[in-house]
Amino acid sequence: SQKIEQNSEALNIQEGKTATLTCNYTNYSPAYLQWYRQDPGRGPVFLLLIRENEKEKRKERLKVTFDTTLKQSLFHITASQPADSATYLCALDIYYKLSFGAGTTVTVRA
Amino acid sequence: NAGVTQTPKFQVLKTGQSMTLQCAQDMNHNSMYWYRQDPGMGLRLIYYSASEGTTDKGEVPNGYNVSRLNKREFSLRLESAAPSQTSVYFCASSAGTSGGGTQYFGPGTRLLVL
């Protein structure tokens, strides 16, 4: 079965710095990979989707890369703000089912 | 637009009791999903429904049943609750039935089984 690993430890960064999160997977590569944000006590919210033939995708201060050779996706939050503090989940999109990683918790200090 | 709604928000059950978690979406989506989320394990798919009238097992279906009542509603039933089913349950929906589907999640139901 597909195994998905995200940064095992929480990430604590200073406001204004760039946070970089990793998502590694085993076995077959998905056609799509998605990133979600989850705040405490709430459901995940979609952020970005990247296709297997796309190397990079951007949305405002967010950037995602997808390397199917390394079987890895990187998620960057640039110019981070305290409001970016949350847990970020990567999800492999295989047909219409998503397999989620356990998430990485990011805390941005003012 | 309410998006995806779930009821109840919180429930306490005793071992062996049954209950149904309700989910509804108002986005005219074809696919609906039930997940459970446990600390350190991420979201795990319990059951999904690619379209009205169809349901399929996900990664962890044992102990659960589902009903796709109509296009809007997808319920999850625990026939005989066990402490191992203590978790947070999320319902989600997506527009398509093929890959690349963004999923929209409800606020979750927190279930405690004693």
PDB file of C-alpha atoms in Angstrom:
ATOM      1  CA  SER A   1       0.000   0.000   0.000  1.00  0.00           C
ATOM      2  CA  GLN A   2       1.031   3.590  -0.466  1.00  0.00           C
ATOM      3  CA  LYS A   3       3.086   5.083   2.363  1.00  0.00           C
ATOM      4  CA  ILE A   4       3.274   8.837   2.818  1.00  0.00           C
ATOM      5  CA  GLU A   5       5.737  10.548   5.131  1.00  0.00           C
ATOM      6  CA  GLN A   6       5.759  14.197   6.121  1.00  0.00           C
ATOM      7  CA  ASN A   7       8.213  16.056   8.372  1.00  0.00           C
ATOM      8  CA  SER A   8       8.001  14.063  11.577  1.00  0.00           C
ATOM      9  CA  GLU A   9       8.618  17.039  13.816  1.00  0.00           C
ATOM     10  CA  ALA A  10       6.763  20.282  14.158  1.00  0.00           C
ATOM     11  CA  LEU A  11       8.253  23.332  12.491  1.00  0.00           C
ATOM     12  CA  ASN A  12       8.804  26.523  14.490  1.00  0.00           C
ATOM     13  CA  ILE A  13       9.923  29.548  12.509  1.00  0.00           C
ATOM     14  CA  GLN A  14      10.284  33.288  12.874  1.00  0.00           C
ATOM     15  CA  GLU A  15       7.823  35.559  11.130  1.00  0.00           C
ATOM     16  CA  GLY A  16       9.083  36.590   7.716  1.00  0.00           C
ATOM     17  CA  LYS A  17      11.115  33.420   7.149  1.00  0.00           C
ATOM     18  CA  THR A  18      10.329  30.642   4.688  1.00  0.00           C
ATOM     19  CA  ALA A  19       8.874  27.380   5.946  1.00  0.00           C
ATOM     20  CA  THR A  20       9.665  24.296   3.881  1.00  0.00           C
ATOM     21  CA  LEU A  21       7.659  21.120   4.387  1.00  0.00           C
ATOM     22  CA  THR A  22       8.418  17.765   2.795  1.00  0.00           C
ATOM     23  CA  CYS A  23       6.153  14.974   1.641  1.00  0.00           C
ATOM     24  CA  ASN A  24       7.734  11.688   0.576  1.00  0.00           C
ATOM     25  CA  TYR A  25       5.872   8.685  -0.753  1.00  0.00           C
ATOM     26  CA  THR A  26       6.598   5.117  -1.733  1.00  0.00           C
ATOM     27  CA  ASN A  27       5.326   2.865  -4.473  1.00  0.00           C
ATOM     28  CA  TYR A  28       3.587   4.274  -7.499  1.00  0.00           C
ATOM     29  CA  SER A  29       3.381   7.978  -8.264  1.00  0.00           C
ATOM     30  CA  PRO A  30      -0.002   9.642  -8.278  1.00  0.00           C
ATOM     31  CA  ALA A  31      -1.282  11.690 -11.175  1.00  0.00           C
ATOM     32  CA  TYR A  32      -1.953  14.529  -8.766  1.00  0.00           C
ATOM     33  CA  LEU A  33      -0.748  15.639  -5.373  1.00  0.00           C
ATOM     34  CA  GLN A  34      -2.663  18.025  -3.136  1.00  0.00           C
ATOM     35  CA  TRP A  35      -1.879  20.115  -0.080  1.00  0.00           C
ATOM     36  CA  TYR A  36      -4.397  21.014   2.607  1.00  0.00           C
ATOM     37  CA  ARG A  37      -4.354  23.227   5.676  1.00  0.00           C
ATOM     38  CA  GLN A  38      -6.009  22.173   8.921  1.00  0.00           C
ATOM     39  CA  ASP A  39      -6.621  24.431  11.903  1.00  0.00           C
ATOM     40  CA  PRO A  40      -7.280  22.945  15.371  1.00  0.00           C
ATOM     41  CA  GLY A  41     -10.803  21.596  15.708  1.00  0.00           C
ATOM     42  CA  ARG A  42     -11.655  22.134  12.042  1.00  0.00           C
ATOM     43  CA  GLY A  43     -11.736  20.174   8.816  1.00  0.00           C
ATOM     44  CA  PRO A  44      -8.930  20.377   6.240  1.00  0.00           C
ATOM     45  CA  VAL A  45      -9.095  23.128   3.630  1.00  0.00           C
ATOM     46  CA  PHE A  46      -7.676  22.715   0.118  1.00  0.00           C
ATOM     47  CA  LEU A  47      -4.680  24.877  -0.792  1.00  0.00           C
ATOM     48  CA  LEU A  48      -2.966  23.655  -3.939  1.00  0.00           C
ATOM     49  CA  LEU A  49      -2.991  20.838  -6.460  1.00  0.00           C
ATOM     50  CA  ILE A  50      -0.035  19.899  -8.651  1.00  0.00           C
ATOM     51  CA  ARG A  51      -0.079  17.456 -11.542  1.00  0.00           C
ATOM     52  CA  GLU A  52       2.629  14.889 -12.264  1.00  0.00           C
ATOM     53  CA  ASN A  53       3.764  16.769 -15.368  1.00  0.00           C
ATOM     54  CA  GLU A  54       4.106  20.063 -13.461  1.00  0.00           C
ATOM     55  CA  LYS A  55       7.338  20.809 -11.665  1.00  0.00           C
ATOM     56  CA  GLU A  56       6.121  23.789  -9.673  1.00  0.00           C
ATOM     57  CA  LYS A  57       2.898  25.566  -8.739  1.00  0.00           C
ATOM     58  CA  ARG A  58       2.431  28.882  -6.973  1.00  0.00           C
ATOM     59  CA  LYS A  59      -0.418  30.601  -5.198  1.00  0.00           C
ATOM     60  CA  GLU A  60       0.315  33.905  -3.502  1.00  0.00           C
ATOM     61  CA  ARG A  61       2.989  33.116  -0.853  1.00  0.00           C
ATOM     62  CA  LEU A  62       2.710  29.364  -1.336  1.00  0.00           C
ATOM     63  CA  LYS A  63       4.835  27.254  -3.653  1.00  0.00           C
ATOM     64  CA  VAL A  64       4.676  23.519  -4.281  1.00  0.00           C
ATOM     65  CA  THR A  65       7.145  21.364  -6.200  1.00  0.00           C
ATOM     66  CA  PHE A  66       6.638  17.787  -7.350  1.00  0.00           C
ATOM     67  CA  ASP A  67       9.505  15.465  -8.240  1.00  0.00           C
ATOM     68  CA  THR A  68       8.213  12.093  -9.415  1.00  0.00           C
ATOM     69  CA  THR A  69      11.767  10.722  -9.713  1.00  0.00           C
ATOM     70  CA  LEU A  70      12.505  11.433  -6.053  1.00  0.00           C
ATOM     71  CA  LYS A  71       8.873  10.678  -5.125  1.00  0.00           C
ATOM     72  CA  GLN A  72       8.778  13.902  -3.184  1.00  0.00           C
ATOM     73  CA  SER A  73       6.823  17.131  -2.935  1.00  0.00           C
ATOM     74  CA  LEU A  74       8.039  20.273  -1.198  1.00  0.00           C
ATOM     75  CA  PHE A  75       5.663  22.906   0.163  1.00  0.00           C
ATOM     76  CA  HIS A  76       7.022  26.392   0.823  1.00  0.00           C
ATOM     77  CA  ILE A  77       5.422  29.250   2.729  1.00  0.00           C
ATOM     78  CA  THR A  78       7.373  32.416   1.991  1.00  0.00           C
ATOM     79  CA  ALA A  79       7.294  35.583   4.118  1.00  0.00           C
ATOM     80  CA  SER A  80       5.535  33.572   6.800  1.00  0.00           C
ATOM     81  CA  GLN A  81       3.024  35.184   9.161  1.00  0.00           C
ATOM     82  CA  PRO A  82       1.596  34.067  12.522  1.00  0.00           C
ATOM     83  CA  ALA A  83      -1.715  33.455  10.672  1.00  0.00           C
ATOM     84  CA  ASP A  84       0.064  30.684   8.731  1.00  0.00           C
ATOM     85  CA  SER A  85       0.320  28.641  11.933  1.00  0.00           C
ATOM     86  CA  ALA A  86      -1.578  25.396  11.276  1.00  0.00           C
ATOM     87  CA  THR A  87      -1.090  21.756  10.333  1.00  0.00           C
ATOM     88  CA  TYR A  88      -0.385  21.114   6.660  1.00  0.00           C
ATOM     89  CA  LEU A  89      -1.364  17.830   5.049  1.00  0.00           C
ATOM     90  CA  CYS A  90      -0.182  16.382   1.779  1.00  0.00           C
ATOM     91  CA  ALA A  91      -2.443  13.984  -0.055  1.00  0.00           C
ATOM     92  CA  LEU A  92      -1.822  11.689  -2.991  1.00  0.00           C
ATOM     93  CA  ASP A  93      -4.674  11.707  -5.447  1.00  0.00           C
ATOM     94  CA  ILE A  94      -5.160   8.269  -6.931  1.00  0.00           C
ATOM     95  CA  TYR A  95      -8.254   8.186  -9.095  1.00  0.00           C
ATOM     96  CA  TYR A  96     -10.840   9.881  -6.883  1.00  0.00           C
ATOM     97  CA  LYS A  97      -9.451   8.738  -3.552  1.00  0.00           C
ATOM     98  CA  LEU A  98      -6.974  10.656  -1.464  1.00  0.00           C
ATOM     99  CA  SER A  99      -4.297   9.118   0.758  1.00  0.00           C
ATOM    100  CA  PHE A 100      -3.136  11.579   3.409  1.00  0.00           C
ATOM    101  CA  GLY A 101       0.089  12.032   5.277  1.00  0.00           C
ATOM    102  CA  ALA A 102      -0.024  12.610   9.030  1.00  0.00           C
ATOM    103  CA  GLY A 103       0.685  16.314   8.584  1.00  0.00           C
ATOM    104  CA  THR A 104       3.304  18.806   9.728  1.00  0.00           C
ATOM    105  CA  THR A 105       2.431  21.423  12.341  1.00  0.00           C
ATOM    106  CA  VAL A 106       3.870  24.848  11.645  1.00  0.00           C
ATOM    107  CA  THR A 107       4.107  27.577  14.258  1.00  0.00           C
ATOM    108  CA  VAL A 108       5.160  31.044  13.149  1.00  0.00           C
ATOM    109  CA  ARG A 109       6.498  33.283  15.941  1.00  0.00           C
ATOM    110  CA  ALA A 110       5.921  37.021  15.770  1.00  0.00           C
TER     111      ALA A 110
ATOM    112  CA  ASN B   1     -23.855  28.028   0.746  1.00  0.00           C
ATOM    113  CA  ALA B   2     -23.258  25.918   3.837  1.00  0.00           C
ATOM    114  CA  GLY B   3     -20.819  23.598   2.032  1.00  0.00           C
ATOM    115  CA  VAL B   4     -20.503  20.316   3.925  1.00  0.00           C
ATOM    116  CA  THR B   5     -22.399  19.985   7.188  1.00  0.00           C
ATOM    117  CA  GLN B   6     -22.111  17.216   9.771  1.00  0.00           C
ATOM    118  CA  THR B   7     -24.209  16.254  12.764  1.00  0.00           C
ATOM    119  CA  PRO B   8     -23.698  15.778  15.617  1.00  0.00           C
ATOM    120  CA  LYS B   9     -20.614  17.826  16.477  1.00  0.00           C
ATOM    121  CA  PHE B  10     -19.797  15.697  19.501  1.00  0.00           C
ATOM    122  CA  GLN B  11     -21.067  12.371  20.823  1.00  0.00           C
ATOM    123  CA  VAL B  12     -20.311  10.067  23.740  1.00  0.00           C
ATOM    124  CA  LEU B  13     -21.300   6.411  23.400  1.00  0.00           C
ATOM    125  CA  LYS B  14     -20.986   3.369  25.563  1.00  0.00           C
ATOM    126  CA  THR B  15     -19.433   0.229  24.122  1.00  0.00           C
ATOM    127  CA  GLY B  16     -22.021  -1.677  22.105  1.00  0.00           C
ATOM    128  CA  GLN B  17     -24.287   1.277  21.403  1.00  0.00           C
ATOM    129  CA  SER B  18     -25.110   2.258  17.835  1.00  0.00           C
ATOM    130  CA  MET B  19     -25.311   5.619  16.167  1.00  0.00           C
ATOM    131  CA  THR B  20     -25.470   7.285  12.775  1.00  0.00           C
ATOM    132  CA  LEU B  21     -23.341  10.242  11.731  1.00  0.00           C
ATOM    133  CA  GLN B  22     -25.051  12.482   9.227  1.00  0.00           C
ATOM    134  CA  CYS B  23     -23.436  14.419   6.393  1.00  0.00           C
ATOM    135  CA  ALA B  24     -24.937  16.691   3.766  1.00  0.00           C
ATOM    136  CA  GLN B  25     -23.480  18.878   1.007  1.00  0.00           C
ATOM    137  CA  ASP B  26     -25.137  21.614  -1.006  1.00  0.00           C
ATOM    138  CA  MET B  27     -22.565  21.906  -3.806  1.00  0.00           C
ATOM    139  CA  ASN B  28     -24.183  19.331  -6.116  1.00  0.00           C
ATOM    140  CA  HIS B  29     -21.086  17.148  -5.825  1.00  0.00           C
ATOM    141  CA  ASN B  30     -21.029  13.608  -7.160  1.00  0.00           C
ATOM    142  CA  SER B  31     -18.573  12.030  -4.745  1.00  0.00           C
ATOM    143  CA  MET B  32     -18.705  11.857  -0.984  1.00  0.00           C
ATOM    144  CA  TYR B  33     -16.309  10.394   1.577  1.00  0.00           C
ATOM    145  CA  TRP B  34     -16.008   9.442   5.224  1.00  0.00           C
ATOM    146  CA  TYR B  35     -12.644   9.670   6.995  1.00  0.00           C
ATOM    147  CA  ARG B  36     -11.448   9.170  10.517  1.00  0.00           C
ATOM    148  CA  GLN B  37      -8.548  11.123  11.991  1.00  0.00           C
ATOM    149  CA  ASP B  38      -6.476   9.832  14.876  1.00  0.00           C
ATOM    150  CA  PRO B  39      -3.441  11.522  16.433  1.00  0.00           C
ATOM    151  CA  GLY B  40      -0.276  10.892  14.454  1.00  0.00           C
ATOM    152  CA  MET B  41      -2.029   8.785  11.815  1.00  0.00           C
ATOM    153  CA  GLY B  42      -3.519  11.296   9.437  1.00  0.00           C
ATOM    154  CA  LEU B  43      -6.868  10.945   7.753  1.00  0.00           C
ATOM    155  CA  ARG B  44      -7.894   7.423   6.806  1.00  0.00           C
ATOM    156  CA  LEU B  45     -10.659   6.688   4.345  1.00  0.00           C
ATOM    157  CA  ILE B  46     -13.497   4.575   5.741  1.00  0.00           C
ATOM    158  CA  TYR B  47     -15.976   4.494   2.849  1.00  0.00           C
ATOM    159  CA  TYR B  48     -16.684   6.551  -0.215  1.00  0.00           C
ATOM    160  CA  SER B  49     -19.423   7.022  -2.760  1.00  0.00           C
ATOM    161  CA  ALA B  50     -18.380   7.973  -6.282  1.00  0.00           C
ATOM    162  CA  SER B  51     -21.942   8.716  -7.303  1.00  0.00           C
ATOM    163  CA  GLU B  52     -25.472   8.450  -6.034  1.00  0.00           C
ATOM    164  CA  GLY B  53     -26.366   4.809  -5.563  1.00  0.00           C
ATOM    165  CA  THR B  54     -22.820   3.473  -5.228  1.00  0.00           C
ATOM    166  CA  THR B  55     -20.596   2.947  -2.204  1.00  0.00           C
ATOM    167  CA  ASP B  56     -17.187   1.340  -1.795  1.00  0.00           C
ATOM    168  CA  LYS B  57     -14.868   0.419   1.026  1.00  0.00           C
ATOM    169  CA  GLY B  58     -11.855   2.493   1.837  1.00  0.00           C
ATOM    170  CA  GLU B  59      -8.823   1.676   3.941  1.00  0.00           C
ATOM    171  CA  VAL B  60     -10.564   1.024   7.302  1.00  0.00           C
ATOM    172  CA  PRO B  61     -14.202  -0.082   6.724  1.00  0.00           C
ATOM    173  CA  ASN B  62     -14.548  -2.702   9.465  1.00  0.00           C
ATOM    174  CA  GLY B  63     -17.211  -1.828  12.038  1.00  0.00           C
ATOM    175  CA  TYR B  64     -18.918   0.747   9.814  1.00  0.00           C
ATOM    176  CA  ASN B  65     -21.698   0.900   7.260  1.00  0.00           C
ATOM    177  CA  VAL B  66     -22.736   3.723   4.967  1.00  0.00           C
ATOM    178  CA  SER B  67     -25.768   4.869   3.044  1.00  0.00           C
ATOM    179  CA  ARG B  68     -25.825   7.314   0.148  1.00  0.00           C
ATOM    180  CA  LEU B  69     -29.366   8.461   0.743  1.00  0.00           C
ATOM    181  CA  ASN B  70     -29.444  10.804  -2.249  1.00  0.00           C
ATOM    182  CA  LYS B  71     -26.972  13.053  -4.020  1.00  0.00           C
ATOM    183  CA  ARG B  72     -26.775  15.415  -1.046  1.00  0.00           C
ATOM    184  CA  GLU B  73     -26.565  13.033   1.897  1.00  0.00           C
ATOM    185  CA  PHE B  74     -24.112  10.339   2.970  1.00  0.00           C
ATOM    186  CA  SER B  75     -24.453   8.759   6.405  1.00  0.00           C
ATOM    187  CA  LEU B  76     -22.055   6.623   8.433  1.00  0.00           C
ATOM    188  CA  ARG B  77     -23.373   4.060  10.891  1.00  0.00           C
ATOM    189  CA  LEU B  78     -21.645   2.357  13.789  1.00  0.00           C
ATOM    190  CA  GLU B  79     -23.696  -0.733  14.602  1.00  0.00           C
ATOM    191  CA  SER B  80     -21.886  -1.681  17.817  1.00  0.00           C
ATOM    192  CA  ALA B  81     -19.429   0.964  18.933  1.00  0.00           C
ATOM    193  CA  ALA B  82     -16.025  -0.035  20.307  1.00  0.00           C
ATOM    194  CA  PRO B  83     -13.427   2.097  22.160  1.00  0.00           C
ATOM    195  CA  SER B  84     -11.157   1.733  19.107  1.00  0.00           C
ATOM    196  CA  GLN B  85     -13.682   3.813  17.176  1.00  0.00           C
ATOM    197  CA  THR B  86     -13.010   6.843  19.368  1.00  0.00           C
ATOM    198  CA  SER B  87     -11.863   9.366  16.809  1.00  0.00           C
ATOM    199  CA  VAL B  88     -12.743  12.489  14.875  1.00  0.00           C
ATOM    200  CA  TYR B  89     -14.842  11.742  11.815  1.00  0.00           C
ATOM    201  CA  PHE B  90     -14.824  13.946   8.746  1.00  0.00           C
ATOM    202  CA  CYS B  91     -17.145  13.896   5.799  1.00  0.00           C
ATOM    203  CA  ALA B  92     -15.979  15.353   2.486  1.00  0.00           C
ATOM    204  CA  SER B  93     -17.292  15.818  -1.022  1.00  0.00           C
ATOM    205  CA  SER B  94     -15.837  16.448  -4.462  1.00  0.00           C
ATOM    206  CA  ALA B  95     -17.298  17.371  -7.809  1.00  0.00           C
ATOM    207  CA  GLY B  96     -15.931  14.677 -10.072  1.00  0.00           C
ATOM    208  CA  THR B  97     -15.429  10.957 -10.069  1.00  0.00           C
ATOM    209  CA  SER B  98     -12.015  10.962 -11.743  1.00  0.00           C
ATOM    210  CA  GLY B  99      -8.613  12.040 -10.500  1.00  0.00           C
ATOM    211  CA  GLY B 100      -7.722  15.575  -9.522  1.00  0.00           C
ATOM    212  CA  GLY B 101     -10.709  16.228  -7.379  1.00  0.00           C
ATOM    213  CA  THR B 102     -10.429  18.864  -4.710  1.00  0.00           C
ATOM    214  CA  GLN B 103     -12.236  17.690  -1.601  1.00  0.00           C
ATOM    215  CA  TYR B 104     -14.313  19.916   0.641  1.00  0.00           C
ATOM    216  CA  PHE B 105     -14.501  18.866   4.257  1.00  0.00           C
ATOM    217  CA  GLY B 106     -17.095  19.276   6.956  1.00  0.00           C
ATOM    218  CA  PRO B 107     -16.277  20.484  10.482  1.00  0.00           C
ATOM    219  CA  GLY B 108     -16.033  16.975  11.920  1.00  0.00           C
ATOM    220  CA  THR B 109     -17.780  14.859  14.553  1.00  0.00           C
ATOM    221  CA  ARG B 110     -15.849  14.064  17.709  1.00  0.00           C
ATOM    222  CA  LEU B 111     -16.805  10.624  18.973  1.00  0.00           C
ATOM    223  CA  LEU B 112     -15.842   9.171  22.325  1.00  0.00           C
ATOM    224  CA  VAL B 113     -16.645   5.520  23.007  1.00  0.00           C
ATOM    225  CA  LEU B 114     -16.379   4.483  26.643  1.00  0.00           C
TER     226      LEU B 114
END
